[in-house]
Coordinates of C-alpha atoms and ligand atoms in Angstrom, one line a residue:
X1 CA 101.8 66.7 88.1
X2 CA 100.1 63.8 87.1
X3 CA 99.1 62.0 90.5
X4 CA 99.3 65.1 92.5
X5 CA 96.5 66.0 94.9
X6 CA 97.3 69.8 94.4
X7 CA 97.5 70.6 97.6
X8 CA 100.1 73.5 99.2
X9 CA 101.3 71.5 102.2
X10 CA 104.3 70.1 101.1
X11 CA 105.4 73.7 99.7
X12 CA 104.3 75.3 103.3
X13 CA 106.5 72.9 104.8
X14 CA 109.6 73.3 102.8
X15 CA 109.2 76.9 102.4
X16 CA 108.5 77.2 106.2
X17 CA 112.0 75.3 107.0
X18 CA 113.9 77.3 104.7
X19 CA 111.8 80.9 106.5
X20 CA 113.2 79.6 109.6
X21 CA 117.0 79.5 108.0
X22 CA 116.3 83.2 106.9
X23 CA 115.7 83.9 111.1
X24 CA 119.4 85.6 111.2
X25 CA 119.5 87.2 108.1
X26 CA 119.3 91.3 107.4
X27 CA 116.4 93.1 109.3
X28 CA 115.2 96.6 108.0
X29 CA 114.3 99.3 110.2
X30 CA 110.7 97.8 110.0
X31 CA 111.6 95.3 112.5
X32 CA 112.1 97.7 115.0
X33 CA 109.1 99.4 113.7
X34 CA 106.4 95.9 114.7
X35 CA 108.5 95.9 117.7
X36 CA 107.4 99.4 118.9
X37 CA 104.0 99.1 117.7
X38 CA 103.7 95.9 119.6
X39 CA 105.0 97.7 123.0
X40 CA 102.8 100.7 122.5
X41 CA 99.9 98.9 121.6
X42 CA 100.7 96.6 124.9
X43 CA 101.2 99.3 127.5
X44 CA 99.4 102.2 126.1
X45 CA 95.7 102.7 126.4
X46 CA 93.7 102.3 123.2
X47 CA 93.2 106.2 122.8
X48 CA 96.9 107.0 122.4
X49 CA 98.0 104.7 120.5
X50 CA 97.9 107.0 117.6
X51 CA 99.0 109.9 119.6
X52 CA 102.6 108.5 121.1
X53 CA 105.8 109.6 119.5
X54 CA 108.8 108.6 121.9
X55 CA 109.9 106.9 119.1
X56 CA 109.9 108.0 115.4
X57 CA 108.6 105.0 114.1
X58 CA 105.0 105.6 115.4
X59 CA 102.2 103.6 114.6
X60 CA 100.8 104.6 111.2
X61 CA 98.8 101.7 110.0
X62 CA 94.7 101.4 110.4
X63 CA 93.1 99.8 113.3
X64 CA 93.0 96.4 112.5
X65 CA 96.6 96.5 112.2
X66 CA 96.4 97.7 115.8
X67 CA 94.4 95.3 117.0
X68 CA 96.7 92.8 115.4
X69 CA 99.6 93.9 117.2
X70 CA 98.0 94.1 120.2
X71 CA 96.9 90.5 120.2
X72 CA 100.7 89.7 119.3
X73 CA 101.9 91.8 121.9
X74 CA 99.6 90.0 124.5
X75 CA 100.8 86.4 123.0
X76 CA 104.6 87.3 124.1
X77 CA 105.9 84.8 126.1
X78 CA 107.6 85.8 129.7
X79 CA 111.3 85.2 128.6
X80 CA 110.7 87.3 124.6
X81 CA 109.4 90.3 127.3
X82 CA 112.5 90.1 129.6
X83 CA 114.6 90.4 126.2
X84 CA 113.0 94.0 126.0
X85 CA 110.7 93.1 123.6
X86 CA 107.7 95.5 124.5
X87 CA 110.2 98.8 125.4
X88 CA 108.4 101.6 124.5
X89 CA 112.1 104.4 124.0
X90 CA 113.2 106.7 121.6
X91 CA 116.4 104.6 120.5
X92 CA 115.6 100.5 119.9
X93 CA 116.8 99.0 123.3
X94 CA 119.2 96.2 123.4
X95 CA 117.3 93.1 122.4
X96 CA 118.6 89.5 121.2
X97 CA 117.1 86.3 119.5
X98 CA 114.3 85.5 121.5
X99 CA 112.8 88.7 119.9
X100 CA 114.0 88.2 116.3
X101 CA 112.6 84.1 117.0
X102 CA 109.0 85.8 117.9
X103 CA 109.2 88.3 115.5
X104 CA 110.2 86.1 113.1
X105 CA 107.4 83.6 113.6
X106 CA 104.4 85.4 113.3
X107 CA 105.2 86.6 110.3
X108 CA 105.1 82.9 109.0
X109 CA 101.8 81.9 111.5
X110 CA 100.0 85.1 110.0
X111 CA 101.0 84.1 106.3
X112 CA 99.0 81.0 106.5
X113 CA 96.0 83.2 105.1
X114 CA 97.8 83.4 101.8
X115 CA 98.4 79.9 101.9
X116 CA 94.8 78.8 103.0
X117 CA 93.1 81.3 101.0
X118 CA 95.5 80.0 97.8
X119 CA 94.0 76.3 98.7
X120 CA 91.0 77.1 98.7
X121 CA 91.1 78.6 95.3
X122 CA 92.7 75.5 94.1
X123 CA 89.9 73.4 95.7
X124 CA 87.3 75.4 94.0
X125 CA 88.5 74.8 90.6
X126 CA 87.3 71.7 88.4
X127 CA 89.5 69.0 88.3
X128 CA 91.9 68.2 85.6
X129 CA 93.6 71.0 83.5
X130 CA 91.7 74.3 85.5
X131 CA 93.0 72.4 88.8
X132 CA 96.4 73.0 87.9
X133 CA 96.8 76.2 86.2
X134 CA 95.3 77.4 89.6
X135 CA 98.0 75.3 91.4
X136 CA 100.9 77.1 89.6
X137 CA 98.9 80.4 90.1
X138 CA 98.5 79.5 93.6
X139 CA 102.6 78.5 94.1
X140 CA 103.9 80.8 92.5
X141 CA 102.1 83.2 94.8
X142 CA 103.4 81.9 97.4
X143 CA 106.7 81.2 96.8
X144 CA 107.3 84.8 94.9
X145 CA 110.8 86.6 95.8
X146 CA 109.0 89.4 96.5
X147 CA 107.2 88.2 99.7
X148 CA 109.8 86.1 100.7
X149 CA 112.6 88.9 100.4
X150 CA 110.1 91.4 102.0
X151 CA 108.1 89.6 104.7
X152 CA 111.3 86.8 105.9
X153 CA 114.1 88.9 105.6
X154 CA 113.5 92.8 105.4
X155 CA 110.4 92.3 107.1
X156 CA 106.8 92.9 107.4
X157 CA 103.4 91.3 107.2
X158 CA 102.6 91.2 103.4
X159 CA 101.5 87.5 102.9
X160 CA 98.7 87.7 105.5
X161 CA 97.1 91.1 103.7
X162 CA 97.6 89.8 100.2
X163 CA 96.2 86.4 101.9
X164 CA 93.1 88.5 102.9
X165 CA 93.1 89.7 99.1
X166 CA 92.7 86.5 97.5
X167 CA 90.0 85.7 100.0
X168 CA 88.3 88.8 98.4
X169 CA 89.0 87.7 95.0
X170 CA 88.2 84.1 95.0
X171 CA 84.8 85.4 96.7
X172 CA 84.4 87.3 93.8
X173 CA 84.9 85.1 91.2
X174 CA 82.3 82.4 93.1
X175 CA 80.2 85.5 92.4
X176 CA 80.1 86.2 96.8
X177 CA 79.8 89.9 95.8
X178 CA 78.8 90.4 99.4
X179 CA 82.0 88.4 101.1
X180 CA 84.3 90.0 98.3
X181 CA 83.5 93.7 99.8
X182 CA 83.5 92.5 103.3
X183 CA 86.9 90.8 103.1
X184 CA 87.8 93.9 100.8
X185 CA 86.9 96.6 103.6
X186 CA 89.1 94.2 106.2
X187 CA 92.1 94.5 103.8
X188 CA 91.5 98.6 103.9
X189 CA 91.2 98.7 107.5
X190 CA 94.6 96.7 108.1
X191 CA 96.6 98.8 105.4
X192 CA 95.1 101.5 103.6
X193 CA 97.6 101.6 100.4
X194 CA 94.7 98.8 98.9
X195 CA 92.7 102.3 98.6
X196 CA 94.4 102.1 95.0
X197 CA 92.6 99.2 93.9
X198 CA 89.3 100.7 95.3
X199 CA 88.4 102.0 91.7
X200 CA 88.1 98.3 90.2
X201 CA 86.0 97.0 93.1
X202 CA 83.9 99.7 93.5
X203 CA 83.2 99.3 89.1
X204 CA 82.7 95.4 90.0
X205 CA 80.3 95.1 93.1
X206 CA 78.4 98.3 91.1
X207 CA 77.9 96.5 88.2
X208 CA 77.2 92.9 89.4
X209 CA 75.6 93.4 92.8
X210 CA 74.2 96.9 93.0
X211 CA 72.9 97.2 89.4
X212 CA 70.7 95.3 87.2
X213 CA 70.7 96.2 83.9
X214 CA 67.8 95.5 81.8
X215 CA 68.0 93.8 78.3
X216 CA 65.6 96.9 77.1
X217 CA 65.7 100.4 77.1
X218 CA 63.2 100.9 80.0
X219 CA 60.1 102.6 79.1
X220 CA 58.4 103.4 82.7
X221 CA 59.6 105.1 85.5
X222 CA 59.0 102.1 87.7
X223 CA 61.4 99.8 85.2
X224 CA 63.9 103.0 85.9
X225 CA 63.9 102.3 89.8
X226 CA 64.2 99.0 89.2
X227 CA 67.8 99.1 87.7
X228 CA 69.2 99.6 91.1
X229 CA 68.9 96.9 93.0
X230 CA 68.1 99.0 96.6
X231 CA 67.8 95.7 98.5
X232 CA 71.5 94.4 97.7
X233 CA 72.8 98.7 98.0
X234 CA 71.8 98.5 101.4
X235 CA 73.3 95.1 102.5
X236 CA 76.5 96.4 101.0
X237 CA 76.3 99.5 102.6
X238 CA 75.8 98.5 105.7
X239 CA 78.2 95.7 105.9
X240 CA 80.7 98.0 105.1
X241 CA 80.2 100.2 107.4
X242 CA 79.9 97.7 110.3
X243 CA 83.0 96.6 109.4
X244 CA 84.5 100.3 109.4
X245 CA 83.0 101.0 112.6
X246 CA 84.3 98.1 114.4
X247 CA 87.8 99.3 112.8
X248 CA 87.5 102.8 113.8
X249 CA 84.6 102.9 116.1
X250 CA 86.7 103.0 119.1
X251 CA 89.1 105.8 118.4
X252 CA 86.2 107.7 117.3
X253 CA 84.4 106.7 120.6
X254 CA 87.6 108.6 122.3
X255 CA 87.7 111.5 119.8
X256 CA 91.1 110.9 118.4
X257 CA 90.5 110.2 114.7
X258 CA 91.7 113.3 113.3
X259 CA 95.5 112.3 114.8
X260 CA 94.2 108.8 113.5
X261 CA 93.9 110.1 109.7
X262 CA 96.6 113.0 110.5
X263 CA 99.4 109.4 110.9
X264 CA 97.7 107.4 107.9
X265 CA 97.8 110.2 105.4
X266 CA 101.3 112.2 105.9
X267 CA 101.8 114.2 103.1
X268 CA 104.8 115.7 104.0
X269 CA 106.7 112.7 102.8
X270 CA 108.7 113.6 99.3
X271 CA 108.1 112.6 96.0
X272 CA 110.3 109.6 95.6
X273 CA 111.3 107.4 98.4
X274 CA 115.6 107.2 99.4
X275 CA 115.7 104.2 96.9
X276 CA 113.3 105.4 93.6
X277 CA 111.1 102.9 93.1
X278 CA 111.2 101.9 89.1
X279 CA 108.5 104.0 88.0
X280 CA 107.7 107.4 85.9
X281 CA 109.5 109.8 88.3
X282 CA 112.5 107.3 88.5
X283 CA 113.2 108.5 85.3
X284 CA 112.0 111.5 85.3
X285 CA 114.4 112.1 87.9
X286 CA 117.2 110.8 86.3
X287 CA 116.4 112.9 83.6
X288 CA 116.9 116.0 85.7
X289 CA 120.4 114.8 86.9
X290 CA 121.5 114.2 83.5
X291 CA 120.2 117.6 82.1
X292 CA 122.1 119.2 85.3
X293 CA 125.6 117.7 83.9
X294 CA 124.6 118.8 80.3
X295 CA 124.2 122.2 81.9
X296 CA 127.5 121.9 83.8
X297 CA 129.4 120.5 81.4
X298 CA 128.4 121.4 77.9
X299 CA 126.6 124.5 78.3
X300 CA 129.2 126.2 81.6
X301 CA 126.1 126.9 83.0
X302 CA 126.1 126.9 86.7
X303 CA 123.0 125.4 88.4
X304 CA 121.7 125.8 92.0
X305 CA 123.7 122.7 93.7
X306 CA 121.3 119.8 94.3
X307 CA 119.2 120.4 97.0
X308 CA 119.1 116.6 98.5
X309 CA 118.4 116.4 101.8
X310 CA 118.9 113.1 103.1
X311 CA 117.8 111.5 106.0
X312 CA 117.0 108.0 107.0
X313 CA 113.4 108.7 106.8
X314 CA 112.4 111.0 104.5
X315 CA 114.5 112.6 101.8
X316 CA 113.3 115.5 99.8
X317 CA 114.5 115.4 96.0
X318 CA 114.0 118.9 94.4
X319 CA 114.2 118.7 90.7
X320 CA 116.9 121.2 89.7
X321 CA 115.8 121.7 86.0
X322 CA 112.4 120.3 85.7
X323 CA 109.6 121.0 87.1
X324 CA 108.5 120.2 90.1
X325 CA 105.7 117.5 90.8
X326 CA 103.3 118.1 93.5
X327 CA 101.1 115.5 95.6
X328 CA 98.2 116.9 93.6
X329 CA 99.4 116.4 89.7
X330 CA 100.5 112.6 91.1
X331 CA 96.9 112.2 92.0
X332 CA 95.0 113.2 89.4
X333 CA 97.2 111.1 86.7
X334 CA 96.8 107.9 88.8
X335 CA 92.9 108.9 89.2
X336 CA 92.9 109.2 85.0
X337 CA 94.4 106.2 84.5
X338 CA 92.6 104.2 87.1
X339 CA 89.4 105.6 85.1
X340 CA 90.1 104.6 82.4
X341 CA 91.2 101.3 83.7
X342 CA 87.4 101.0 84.9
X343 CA 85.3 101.9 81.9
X344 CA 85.6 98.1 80.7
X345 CA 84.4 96.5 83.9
X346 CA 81.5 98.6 83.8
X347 CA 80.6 97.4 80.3
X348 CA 80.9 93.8 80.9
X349 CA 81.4 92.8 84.6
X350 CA 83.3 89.5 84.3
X351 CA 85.6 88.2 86.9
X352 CA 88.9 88.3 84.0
X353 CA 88.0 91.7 83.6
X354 CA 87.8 92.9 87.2
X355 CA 91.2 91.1 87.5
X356 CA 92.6 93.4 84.7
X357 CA 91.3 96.5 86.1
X358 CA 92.8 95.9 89.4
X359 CA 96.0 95.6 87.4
X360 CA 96.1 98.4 85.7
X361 CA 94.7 100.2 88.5
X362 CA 97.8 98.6 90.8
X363 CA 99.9 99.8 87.3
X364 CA 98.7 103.6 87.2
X365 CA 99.5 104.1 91.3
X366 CA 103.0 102.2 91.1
X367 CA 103.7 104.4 88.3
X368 CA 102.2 107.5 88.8
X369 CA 101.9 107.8 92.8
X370 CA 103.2 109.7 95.2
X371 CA 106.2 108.8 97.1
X372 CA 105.9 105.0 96.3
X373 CA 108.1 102.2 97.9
X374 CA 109.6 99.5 95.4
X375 CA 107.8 96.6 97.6
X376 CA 104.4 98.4 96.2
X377 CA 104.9 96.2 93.0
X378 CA 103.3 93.3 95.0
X379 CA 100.3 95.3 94.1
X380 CA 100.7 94.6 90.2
X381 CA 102.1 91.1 90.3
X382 CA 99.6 89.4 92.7
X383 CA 96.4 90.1 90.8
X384 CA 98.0 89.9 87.6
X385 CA 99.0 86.0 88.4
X386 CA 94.9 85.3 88.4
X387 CA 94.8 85.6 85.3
X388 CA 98.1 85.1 83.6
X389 CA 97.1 81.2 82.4
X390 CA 94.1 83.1 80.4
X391 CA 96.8 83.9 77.3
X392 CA 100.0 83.8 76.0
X393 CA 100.4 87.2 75.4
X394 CA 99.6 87.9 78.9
X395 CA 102.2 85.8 80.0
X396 CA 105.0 87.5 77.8
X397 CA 103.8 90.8 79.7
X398 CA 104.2 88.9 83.4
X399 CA 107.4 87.9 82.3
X400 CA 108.7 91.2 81.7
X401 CA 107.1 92.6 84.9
X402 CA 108.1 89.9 87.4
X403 CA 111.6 90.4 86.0
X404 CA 112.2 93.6 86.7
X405 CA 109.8 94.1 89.6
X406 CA 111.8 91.5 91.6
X407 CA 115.3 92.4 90.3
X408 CA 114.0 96.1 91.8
X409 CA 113.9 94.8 95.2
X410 CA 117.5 93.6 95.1
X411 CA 118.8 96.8 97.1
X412 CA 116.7 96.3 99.8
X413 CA 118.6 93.2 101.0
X414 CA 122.6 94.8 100.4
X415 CA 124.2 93.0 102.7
X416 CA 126.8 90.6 101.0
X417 CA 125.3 87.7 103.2
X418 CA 122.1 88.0 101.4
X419 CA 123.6 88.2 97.8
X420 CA 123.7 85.0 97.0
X421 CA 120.4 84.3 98.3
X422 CA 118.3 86.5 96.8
X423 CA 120.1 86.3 93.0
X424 CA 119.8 82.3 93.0
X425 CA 116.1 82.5 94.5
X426 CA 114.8 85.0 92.3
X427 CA 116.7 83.2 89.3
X428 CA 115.2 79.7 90.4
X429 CA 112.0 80.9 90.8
X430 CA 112.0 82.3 86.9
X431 CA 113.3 79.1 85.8
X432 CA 110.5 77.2 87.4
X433 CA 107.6 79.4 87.0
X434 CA 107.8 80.7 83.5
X435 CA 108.7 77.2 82.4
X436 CA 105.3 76.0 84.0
X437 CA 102.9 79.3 82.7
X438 CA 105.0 78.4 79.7
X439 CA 103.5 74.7 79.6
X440 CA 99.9 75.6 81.4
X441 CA 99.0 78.7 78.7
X442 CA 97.1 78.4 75.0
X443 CA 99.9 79.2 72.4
X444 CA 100.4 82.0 70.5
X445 CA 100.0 82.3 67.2
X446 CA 102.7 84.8 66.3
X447 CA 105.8 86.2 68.0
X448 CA 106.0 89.7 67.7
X449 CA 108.2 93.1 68.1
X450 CA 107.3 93.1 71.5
X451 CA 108.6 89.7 73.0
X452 CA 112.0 90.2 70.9
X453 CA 112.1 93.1 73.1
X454 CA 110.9 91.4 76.7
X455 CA 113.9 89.0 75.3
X456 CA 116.4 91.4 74.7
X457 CA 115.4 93.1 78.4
X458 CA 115.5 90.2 80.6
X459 CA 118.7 89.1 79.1
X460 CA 120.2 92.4 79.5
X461 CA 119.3 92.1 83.0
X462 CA 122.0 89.7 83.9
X463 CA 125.1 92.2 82.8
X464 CA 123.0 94.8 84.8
X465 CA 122.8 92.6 88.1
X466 CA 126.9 91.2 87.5
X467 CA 127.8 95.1 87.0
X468 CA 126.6 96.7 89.8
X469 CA 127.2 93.4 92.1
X470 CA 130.4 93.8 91.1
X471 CA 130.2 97.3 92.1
X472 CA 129.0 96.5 95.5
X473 CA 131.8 94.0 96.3
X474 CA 134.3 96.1 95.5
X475 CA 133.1 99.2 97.1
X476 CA 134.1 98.2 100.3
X477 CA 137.8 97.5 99.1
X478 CA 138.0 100.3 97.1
X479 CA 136.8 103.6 99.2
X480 CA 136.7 105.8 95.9
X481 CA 134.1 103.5 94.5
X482 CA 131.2 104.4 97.9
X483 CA 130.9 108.3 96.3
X484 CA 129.0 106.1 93.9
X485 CA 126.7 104.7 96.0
X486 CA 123.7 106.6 93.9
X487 CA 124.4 105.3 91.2
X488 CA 124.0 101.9 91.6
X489 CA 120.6 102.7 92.6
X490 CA 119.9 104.7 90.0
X491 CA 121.5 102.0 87.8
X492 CA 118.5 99.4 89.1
X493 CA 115.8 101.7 89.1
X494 CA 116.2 103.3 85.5
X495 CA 116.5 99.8 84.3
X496 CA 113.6 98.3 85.8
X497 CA 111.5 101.2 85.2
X498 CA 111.9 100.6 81.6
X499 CA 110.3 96.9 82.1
X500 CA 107.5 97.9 84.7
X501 CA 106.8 100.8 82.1
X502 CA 107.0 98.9 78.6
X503 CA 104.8 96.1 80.4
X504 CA 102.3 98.8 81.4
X505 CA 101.9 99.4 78.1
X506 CA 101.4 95.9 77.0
X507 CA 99.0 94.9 79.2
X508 CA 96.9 98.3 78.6
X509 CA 97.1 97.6 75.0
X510 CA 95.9 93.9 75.6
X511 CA 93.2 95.1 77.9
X512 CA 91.5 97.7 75.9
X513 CA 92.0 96.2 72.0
X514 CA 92.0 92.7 72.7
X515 CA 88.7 91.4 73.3
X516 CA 89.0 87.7 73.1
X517 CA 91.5 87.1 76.1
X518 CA 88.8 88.8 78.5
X519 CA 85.7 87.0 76.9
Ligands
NAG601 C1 91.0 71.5 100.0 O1 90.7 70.1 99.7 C2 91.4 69.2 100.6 C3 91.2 67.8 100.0 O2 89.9 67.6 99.5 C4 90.9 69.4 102.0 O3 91.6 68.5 102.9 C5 91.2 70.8 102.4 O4 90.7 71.0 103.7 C6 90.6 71.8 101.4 N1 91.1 73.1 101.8 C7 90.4 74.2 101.8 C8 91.1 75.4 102.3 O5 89.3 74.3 101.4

């Protein structure tokens, strides 16, 4: 590290060359999903593009996503179209590589706002020790599993939105309050699930730009006006909202917003996704299915069989014995906790603590929401890495949360080709990347209960993984073992629920009793 210029070209290069060798590897439906958004948004007038449902994977992102898939739709070259790469049908047609190549490509042209927004946070530090703790910040961003797994091989466009997210961020901590929200509204109006971070932002830009407190209790009603700062509301406000209406000015222009919002918030969606995502109704489910055996088994009473309807998109768990959860009780626990999350901001408004809210905030919706994918976790990890050189006790809690937050994704790449892969990447990357946090963060004084545990957890990890790998490879020899299909799932997703949980609960109790990390 010595001589280095701390610059992320040489890892854009490498990384890009290895992307390019992930080209043939697994694609998830959501390839096929970019595909038909780009061919609707390329033959379709504007105003029905959130109305046309020949296929089911309609367009169900905000505007800006729409725009951007127009302008990729419009960049296809003559020989990617005559591979039927803008067929609007009900079934995906017949397409080959030139597709997957273009596909493929944009994904790593529109990640180079993560990586130019990453250098530029790197540039704005102070050379010497700051410079590098925001390189390994910065690299491990961009190398993490998650977006590689996600974005290269399953597929979609998470490094350019979390790229447009550390453009916010590194605005706010150069104290841009103005750019932050700008680049923050931009974010919402290409993919609206960063509407669970708005609690933190709108405590931060309230508190630094909109606000100014005075030293002194004030004593006149003109020193009362004068704690809101009416000037800077304004330019807030109306920035905002320029950048809103240029989002959704036009399908307002044409009257179709209410199948606009009608596609962005579907309800009707169940609690937990096919695969539960390692969070409080993971095992709150599996709690239900073990009280169901316990009823069966022990008790010989008989139980309403599991009502599981499952299709490839949606699937509609009913609890048998517990309660059922509805859309509204998932809201109001992530809106409590994200309250909570955004009383300390609004007592002091620094940039570490902003940074912390958005993680807990990130924390209570991963937890707590409804019908949450595992790839949400992206949410939790990427602010959290801003601020994980600040202590060593943070670090023991990113440890536990990177661990089993990208051991969580495993079963979205299943495909024995990919096994290797993402097991050796995922492992490198720990080896790397904690050893460098490791070196980069103060020490700590003490070792406590908790990292014995985070020990004990990520090293039961590894007999996890082997078990149900094991599982997997065998399943297609041995036809018995595929009526267990659930359970490796469940398997993963109890497991690294406990993690994302008992790091919750670390970092909550860092953030609210332990003031000198945030100081
Ligand atoms: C960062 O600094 C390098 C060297 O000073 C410069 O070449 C590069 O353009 C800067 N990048 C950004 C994004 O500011």
């Amino acid at each position: 590290m010595g001589k280095s210029n701390f610059s992320l070209w040489n890892i854009w290069v490498a990384s890009t060359l290895l992307k390019c060798l992930l080209f043939p590897a697994y694609r998830s439906t959501d390839f096929e999903v970019h595909r038909n958004w780009m061919a609707i948004t390329y033959h379709l007038p504007l105003k029905d593009w959130y109305i046309e449902d020949t296929s089911i994977w309609t367009l169900d992102y905000p505007p800006f996503f729409a725009y951007f898939e127009w302008i990729l739709s419009h960049l296809v070259p003559q020989f990617v179209i005559d591979d039927n790469c803008l067929v609007i049908s009900a079934e995906p047609p017949a397409f080959s590589w030139p597709s997957v190549f273009y596909q493929r490509s944009t994904v790593i042209l529109s990640e180079c706002v993560l990586f130019w927004a990453l250098q530029w946070y790197i540039n704005s530090s102070q050379p010497g020790t700051e410079r590098s703790k925001n390189f390994v910040v910065a690299s491990s961003i961009v190398l993490s599993p998650a977006l590689t797994f996600i974005d290269h091989i399953h597929f979609q466009y998470n490094g350019m939105l979390f790229g447009i997210l550390c453009l916010s961020l590194v605005n706010a901590q150069k104290k841009n309050y103005l750019a932050c929200a700008v680049f923050y509204t931009i974010l919402l109006c290409f993919k609206h699930i960063f509407l669970y971070l708005a609690p933190a932002y709108f405590a931060f830009l309230l508190r630094n730009y909109c606000l100014n407190i005075p030293k002194k209790v004030p004593r006149s009603f003109s020193s009362v006006c004068k704690i809101v700062n009416w000037l800077n509301c304004l330019k807030l406000g109306s920035s905002m909202a320029l950048v809103v209406g240029i989002a959704f000015g036009p399908f307002a222009y044409y009257g179709v917003i209410t199948p606009l919002v009608q596609r962005l918030f579907p309800f009707a969606r169940g609690l937990t996704h096919a695969y539960w995502a390692p969070n409080v109704w993971a095992i709150y489910s599996f709690l239900d299915r073990v009280l169901i055996q316990f009823y069966r088994h022990v008790w010989k009473t008989p139980v309403e069989s599991l009502a599981s309807t499952t299709s490839g998109l949606v699937r509609v768990v009913d609890f048998t014995v517990l309660p059922n959860i509805t859309p509204k009780v998932t809201f109001l626990l992530t809106l409590f906790y994200q309250i909570f999350a955004i009383l300390p901001v609004l007592i002091t408004p620094t940039f570490t603590k902003f940074v912390g809210s958005l993680t807990l905030c990130g924390f209570a919706s991963f937890l707590f929401g409804w019908h949450v994918h595992e790839k949400a976790i992206l949410l939790v990890i990427i602010p959290f890495t801003f601020i994980v050189p600040k202590d060593k006790r943070l670090f023991e809690v990113f440890k536990l949360l990177t661990c089993a937050g990208y051991v969580s994704l495993f079963p979205l790449l299943f495909r024995p080709a990919e096994y290797g892969f993402k097991t050796l990447y995922t492992f490198v990357w720990c080896v790397i990347y904690y050893a460098s946090f490791e070196e980069i963060t103060p020490s700590l004084p003490r070792r406590g209960f908790w990292n014995r545990f985070n020990l004990i957890y990520i090293i039961g990890l590894l007999p996890v993984v082997t078990i149900v790998s094991v599982l997997e490879m065998l399943s297609s020899t041995v036809p018995v073992l595929q009526r267990f299909e659930f359970v490796k799932l469940m398997i993963y997703s109890v497991y690294c629920s406990i993690g994302v949980i008992a790091s919750w609960n670390s970092m909550s109790w860092l953030y609210y009793l332990d003031d000198e990390i945030w100081s």
